[in-house]
PDB file of C-alpha atoms in Angstrom:
ATOM      1  CA  MET A  17       0.000   0.000   0.000  1.00 83.00           C
ATOM      2  CA  PRO A  18       1.446   3.404  -0.981  1.00 84.00           C
ATOM      3  CA  THR A  19       2.344   5.790   1.802  1.00 90.00           C
ATOM      4  CA  LEU A  20       1.149   9.370   1.688  1.00 92.00           C
ATOM      5  CA  LYS A  21       3.958  11.831   2.380  1.00 92.00           C
ATOM      6  CA  LEU A  22       2.391  15.251   2.580  1.00 92.00           C
ATOM      7  CA  ASP A  23       5.480  17.093   1.334  1.00 90.00           C
ATOM      8  CA  ASP A  24       5.370  14.943  -1.815  1.00 90.00           C
ATOM      9  CA  PHE A  25       1.584  15.189  -2.279  1.00 94.00           C
ATOM     10  CA  LEU A  26       1.094  17.522  -5.241  1.00 92.00           C
ATOM     11  CA  PRO A  27      -2.310  18.952  -4.248  1.00 91.00           C
ATOM     12  CA  TYR A  28      -0.800  19.943  -0.890  1.00 94.00           C
ATOM     13  CA  ARG A  29       2.269  21.494  -2.533  1.00 94.00           C
ATOM     14  CA  LEU A  30       0.044  23.409  -4.949  1.00 93.00           C
ATOM     15  CA  SER A  31      -2.003  24.742  -2.026  1.00 92.00           C
ATOM     16  CA  ILE A  32       1.126  25.806  -0.117  1.00 94.00           C
ATOM     17  CA  ALA A  33       2.568  27.576  -3.163  1.00 93.00           C
ATOM     18  CA  SER A  34      -0.752  29.306  -3.839  1.00 90.00           C
ATOM     19  CA  ASN A  35      -1.043  30.419  -0.213  1.00 90.00           C
ATOM     20  CA  ARG A  36       2.490  31.848  -0.201  1.00 91.00           C
ATOM     21  CA  VAL A  37       1.981  33.797  -3.423  1.00 89.00           C
ATOM     22  CA  SER A  38      -1.447  35.036  -2.295  1.00 87.00           C
ATOM     23  CA  SER A  39      -0.079  36.091   1.085  1.00 87.00           C
ATOM     24  CA  ALA A  40       2.759  38.094  -0.471  1.00 86.00           C
ATOM     25  CA  ILE A  41       0.385  39.798  -2.878  1.00 86.00           C
ATOM     26  CA  ALA A  42      -2.255  40.406  -0.184  1.00 84.00           C
ATOM     27  CA  THR A  43       0.330  42.121   2.009  1.00 87.00           C
ATOM     28  CA  ALA A  44       1.322  44.421  -0.859  1.00 85.00           C
ATOM     29  CA  TYR A  45      -2.280  45.283  -1.831  1.00 86.00           C
ATOM     30  CA  GLN A  46      -3.231  45.979   1.775  1.00 89.00           C
ATOM     31  CA  ALA A  47      -0.185  48.147   2.437  1.00 88.00           C
ATOM     32  CA  LEU A  48      -0.313  50.089  -0.820  1.00 86.00           C
ATOM     33  CA  PHE A  49      -4.029  50.372  -1.529  1.00 88.00           C
ATOM     34  CA  GLY A  50      -5.941  49.230   1.563  1.00 91.00           C
ATOM     35  CA  LEU A  51      -7.459  46.356  -0.417  1.00 91.00           C
ATOM     36  CA  LYS A  52      -8.062  42.759   0.545  1.00 92.00           C
ATOM     37  CA  ILE A  53      -7.457  40.115  -2.129  1.00 89.00           C
ATOM     38  CA  ALA A  54     -11.201  39.507  -2.607  1.00 92.00           C
ATOM     39  CA  GLU A  55     -11.789  43.237  -3.083  1.00 94.00           C
ATOM     40  CA  TRP A  56      -9.004  43.505  -5.648  1.00 91.00           C
ATOM     41  CA  ARG A  57     -10.325  40.484  -7.538  1.00 91.00           C
ATOM     42  CA  LEU A  58     -13.774  42.058  -7.781  1.00 94.00           C
ATOM     43  CA  ILE A  59     -12.335  45.360  -8.972  1.00 94.00           C
ATOM     44  CA  ALA A  60     -10.246  43.587 -11.623  1.00 92.00           C
ATOM     45  CA  VAL A  61     -13.146  41.485 -12.911  1.00 94.00           C
ATOM     46  CA  ILE A  62     -15.575  44.415 -12.925  1.00 95.00           C
ATOM     47  CA  ALA A  63     -12.992  46.458 -14.843  1.00 94.00           C
ATOM     48  CA  GLU A  64     -12.931  43.719 -17.517  1.00 91.00           C
ATOM     49  CA  GLY A  65     -16.719  43.633 -17.917  1.00 82.00           C
ATOM     50  CA  GLU A  66     -18.923  46.382 -16.563  1.00 72.00           C
ATOM     51  CA  GLY A  67     -22.274  45.672 -14.997  1.00 86.00           C
ATOM     52  CA  LEU A  68     -21.826  42.257 -13.398  1.00 91.00           C
ATOM     53  CA  THR A  69     -23.996  40.647 -10.735  1.00 91.00           C
ATOM     54  CA  GLN A  70     -22.486  39.300  -7.525  1.00 91.00           C
ATOM     55  CA  GLN A  71     -23.379  35.804  -8.731  1.00 91.00           C
ATOM     56  CA  ALA A  72     -21.442  36.348 -11.969  1.00 92.00           C
ATOM     57  CA  LEU A  73     -18.516  37.721  -9.975  1.00 93.00           C
ATOM     58  CA  GLY A  74     -18.530  34.602  -7.797  1.00 92.00           C
ATOM     59  CA  VAL A  75     -18.403  32.377 -10.860  1.00 91.00           C
ATOM     60  CA  ARG A  76     -15.617  34.407 -12.479  1.00 92.00           C
ATOM     61  CA  THR A  77     -13.464  34.630  -9.328  1.00 91.00           C
ATOM     62  CA  GLN A  78     -14.301  31.178  -7.908  1.00 89.00           C
ATOM     63  CA  MET A  79     -15.058  32.842  -4.558  1.00 92.00           C
ATOM     64  CA  ASP A  80     -18.026  31.884  -2.390  1.00 93.00           C
ATOM     65  CA  LYS A  81     -21.148  34.063  -2.097  1.00 93.00           C
ATOM     66  CA  VAL A  82     -20.301  35.390   1.368  1.00 95.00           C
ATOM     67  CA  THR A  83     -16.798  36.481   0.348  1.00 95.00           C
ATOM     68  CA  VAL A  84     -18.116  38.187  -2.781  1.00 95.00           C
ATOM     69  CA  SER A  85     -20.907  39.878  -0.826  1.00 94.00           C
ATOM     70  CA  ARG A  86     -18.561  41.197   1.876  1.00 96.00           C
ATOM     71  CA  ALA A  87     -16.060  42.457  -0.681  1.00 96.00           C
ATOM     72  CA  ALA A  88     -18.808  44.123  -2.725  1.00 95.00           C
ATOM     73  CA  ILE A  89     -20.249  45.842   0.349  1.00 95.00           C
ATOM     74  CA  ALA A  90     -16.806  47.114   1.354  1.00 96.00           C
ATOM     75  CA  LEU A  91     -16.156  48.454  -2.152  1.00 97.00           C
ATOM     76  CA  VAL A  92     -19.550  50.179  -2.328  1.00 96.00           C
ATOM     77  CA  GLU A  93     -18.960  51.743   1.110  1.00 97.00           C
ATOM     78  CA  ARG A  94     -15.570  53.044  -0.066  1.00 96.00           C
ATOM     79  CA  GLY A  95     -17.173  54.563  -3.152  1.00 97.00           C
ATOM     80  CA  LEU A  96     -15.191  52.343  -5.525  1.00 97.00           C
ATOM     81  CA  VAL A  97     -18.133  50.328  -6.850  1.00 96.00           C
ATOM     82  CA  ALA A  98     -21.676  51.418  -7.684  1.00 95.00           C
ATOM     83  CA  ARG A  99     -24.752  49.173  -7.467  1.00 93.00           C
ATOM     84  CA  ARG A 100     -27.703  49.637  -9.781  1.00 91.00           C
ATOM     85  CA  PRO A 101     -30.831  47.547 -10.282  1.00 87.00           C
ATOM     86  CA  ASN A 102     -30.538  44.652 -12.688  1.00 85.00           C
ATOM     87  CA  PRO A 103     -33.249  45.129 -15.332  1.00 85.00           C
ATOM     88  CA  ASP A 104     -33.130  41.390 -16.129  1.00 84.00           C
ATOM     89  CA  ASP A 105     -33.531  40.208 -12.512  1.00 83.00           C
ATOM     90  CA  GLN A 106     -35.036  42.421  -9.818  1.00 81.00           C
ATOM     91  CA  ARG A 107     -33.495  40.231  -7.095  1.00 83.00           C
ATOM     92  CA  SER A 108     -29.952  41.241  -8.032  1.00 84.00           C
ATOM     93  CA  HIS A 109     -27.908  44.322  -8.746  1.00 89.00           C
ATOM     94  CA  LEU A 110     -25.301  45.148 -11.345  1.00 93.00           C
ATOM     95  CA  LEU A 111     -21.952  46.295 -10.038  1.00 95.00           C
ATOM     96  CA  SER A 112     -19.697  48.708 -11.897  1.00 95.00           C
ATOM     97  CA  LEU A 113     -16.646  50.753 -11.040  1.00 96.00           C
ATOM     98  CA  THR A 114     -17.098  54.367 -10.050  1.00 96.00           C
ATOM     99  CA  ASP A 115     -14.610  56.940 -11.327  1.00 96.00           C
ATOM    100  CA  ALA A 116     -12.678  56.446  -8.074  1.00 96.00           C
ATOM    101  CA  GLY A 117     -12.776  52.667  -8.585  1.00 96.00           C
ATOM    102  CA  GLN A 118     -11.499  53.001 -12.137  1.00 95.00           C
ATOM    103  CA  ALA A 119      -8.696  55.296 -10.959  1.00 95.00           C
ATOM    104  CA  LEU A 120      -7.740  52.792  -8.260  1.00 94.00           C
ATOM    105  CA  TYR A 121      -7.757  49.975 -10.804  1.00 94.00           C
ATOM    106  CA  GLU A 122      -5.454  51.977 -13.054  1.00 94.00           C
ATOM    107  CA  ASN A 123      -3.045  52.390 -10.126  1.00 91.00           C
ATOM    108  CA  VAL A 124      -3.253  48.802  -8.863  1.00 89.00           C
ATOM    109  CA  ALA A 125      -3.082  46.941 -12.203  1.00 90.00           C
ATOM    110  CA  PRO A 126       0.531  47.923 -12.972  1.00 92.00           C
ATOM    111  CA  LYS A 127       1.539  46.949  -9.427  1.00 89.00           C
ATOM    112  CA  ALA A 128      -0.199  43.583  -9.851  1.00 88.00           C
ATOM    113  CA  LEU A 129       1.729  42.965 -13.075  1.00 91.00           C
ATOM    114  CA  GLU A 130       4.950  44.006 -11.343  1.00 92.00           C
ATOM    115  CA  LEU A 131       4.293  41.559  -8.492  1.00 90.00           C
ATOM    116  CA  GLU A 132       3.576  38.800 -10.996  1.00 91.00           C
ATOM    117  CA  GLY A 133       6.869  39.630 -12.693  1.00 94.00           C
ATOM    118  CA  ARG A 134       8.732  39.404  -9.398  1.00 93.00           C
ATOM    119  CA  VAL A 135       7.148  36.048  -8.525  1.00 92.00           C
ATOM    120  CA  PHE A 136       8.144  34.609 -11.901  1.00 95.00           C
ATOM    121  CA  ALA A 137      11.475  36.434 -12.302  1.00 96.00           C
ATOM    122  CA  GLY A 138      13.429  33.190 -12.031  1.00 96.00           C
ATOM    123  CA  PHE A 139      11.466  31.502 -14.817  1.00 97.00           C
ATOM    124  CA  SER A 140      12.131  31.626 -18.540  1.00 97.00           C
ATOM    125  CA  ALA A 141       9.439  32.743 -20.970  1.00 96.00           C
ATOM    126  CA  LYS A 142       9.140  29.134 -22.148  1.00 97.00           C
ATOM    127  CA  GLU A 143       8.679  27.882 -18.578  1.00 97.00           C
ATOM    128  CA  ILE A 144       5.905  30.428 -18.003  1.00 96.00           C
ATOM    129  CA  VAL A 145       4.098  29.363 -21.185  1.00 97.00           C
ATOM    130  CA  THR A 146       4.407  25.729 -20.080  1.00 97.00           C
ATOM    131  CA  PHE A 147       3.240  26.579 -16.564  1.00 96.00           C
ATOM    132  CA  ARG A 148       0.140  28.340 -17.934  1.00 96.00           C
ATOM    133  CA  ALA A 149      -0.654  25.304 -20.075  1.00 97.00           C
ATOM    134  CA  VAL A 150      -0.218  22.974 -17.096  1.00 96.00           C
ATOM    135  CA  LEU A 151      -2.500  25.198 -14.977  1.00 94.00           C
ATOM    136  CA  ASP A 152      -5.154  25.118 -17.711  1.00 95.00           C
ATOM    137  CA  ARG A 153      -5.001  21.328 -17.796  1.00 95.00           C
ATOM    138  CA  LEU A 154      -4.999  21.060 -13.999  1.00 93.00           C
ATOM    139  CA  GLU A 155      -8.066  23.306 -13.695  1.00 90.00           C
ATOM    140  CA  ALA A 156      -9.882  21.282 -16.362  1.00 92.00           C
ATOM    141  CA  SER A 157      -8.977  18.025 -14.647  1.00 92.00           C
ATOM    142  CA  ALA A 158     -10.139  19.284 -11.256  1.00 89.00           C
ATOM    143  CA  ALA A 159     -13.368  20.616 -12.798  1.00 87.00           C
ATOM    144  CA  ALA A 160     -14.050  17.190 -14.299  1.00 90.00           C
ATOM    145  CA  LEU A 161     -13.728  15.641 -10.830  1.00 90.00           C
ATOM    146  CA  ASP A 162     -16.079  18.206  -9.283  1.00 80.00           C
ATOM    147  CA  PRO A 163     -18.552  19.448 -11.912  1.00 67.00           C
ATOM    148  CA  GLU A 164     -20.694  21.050  -9.188  1.00 67.00           C
ATOM    149  CA  GLY A 165     -17.726  23.039  -7.851  1.00 60.00           C
ATOM    150  CA  GLY A 166     -17.832  25.860 -10.303  1.00 52.00           C
TER     151      GLY A 166
END
């Protein structure tokens, strides 16, 4: 019978690596912009496609409803995101960036790209292309195991 060694278990290693990268980025976003990771993710996704519901944001970011709701409330309270009625579904609202939210996005996006560059500074362009392809395959494989998960 095979023995499970956690340090050799790839899902565990992937989780540890993800947590370390997320923690480093979260520290930078909080210090520089007063944003939590969930808040930044919502801003980035809203910037890509104006007028999204919280449900759509949850699907796009793979964050749970409570996390999305809390982040959206915080962003609305800070005047970074505006809520307006959804003409297609009266039970939901459409979220879009305010002028202040757009300005923040334009300040944060270059920093996000810089942080990504620092994380992957020791990798060649070919390794990054390969890594992206492996991530795509890994996400597809995990989705096939858990079709209800997102």
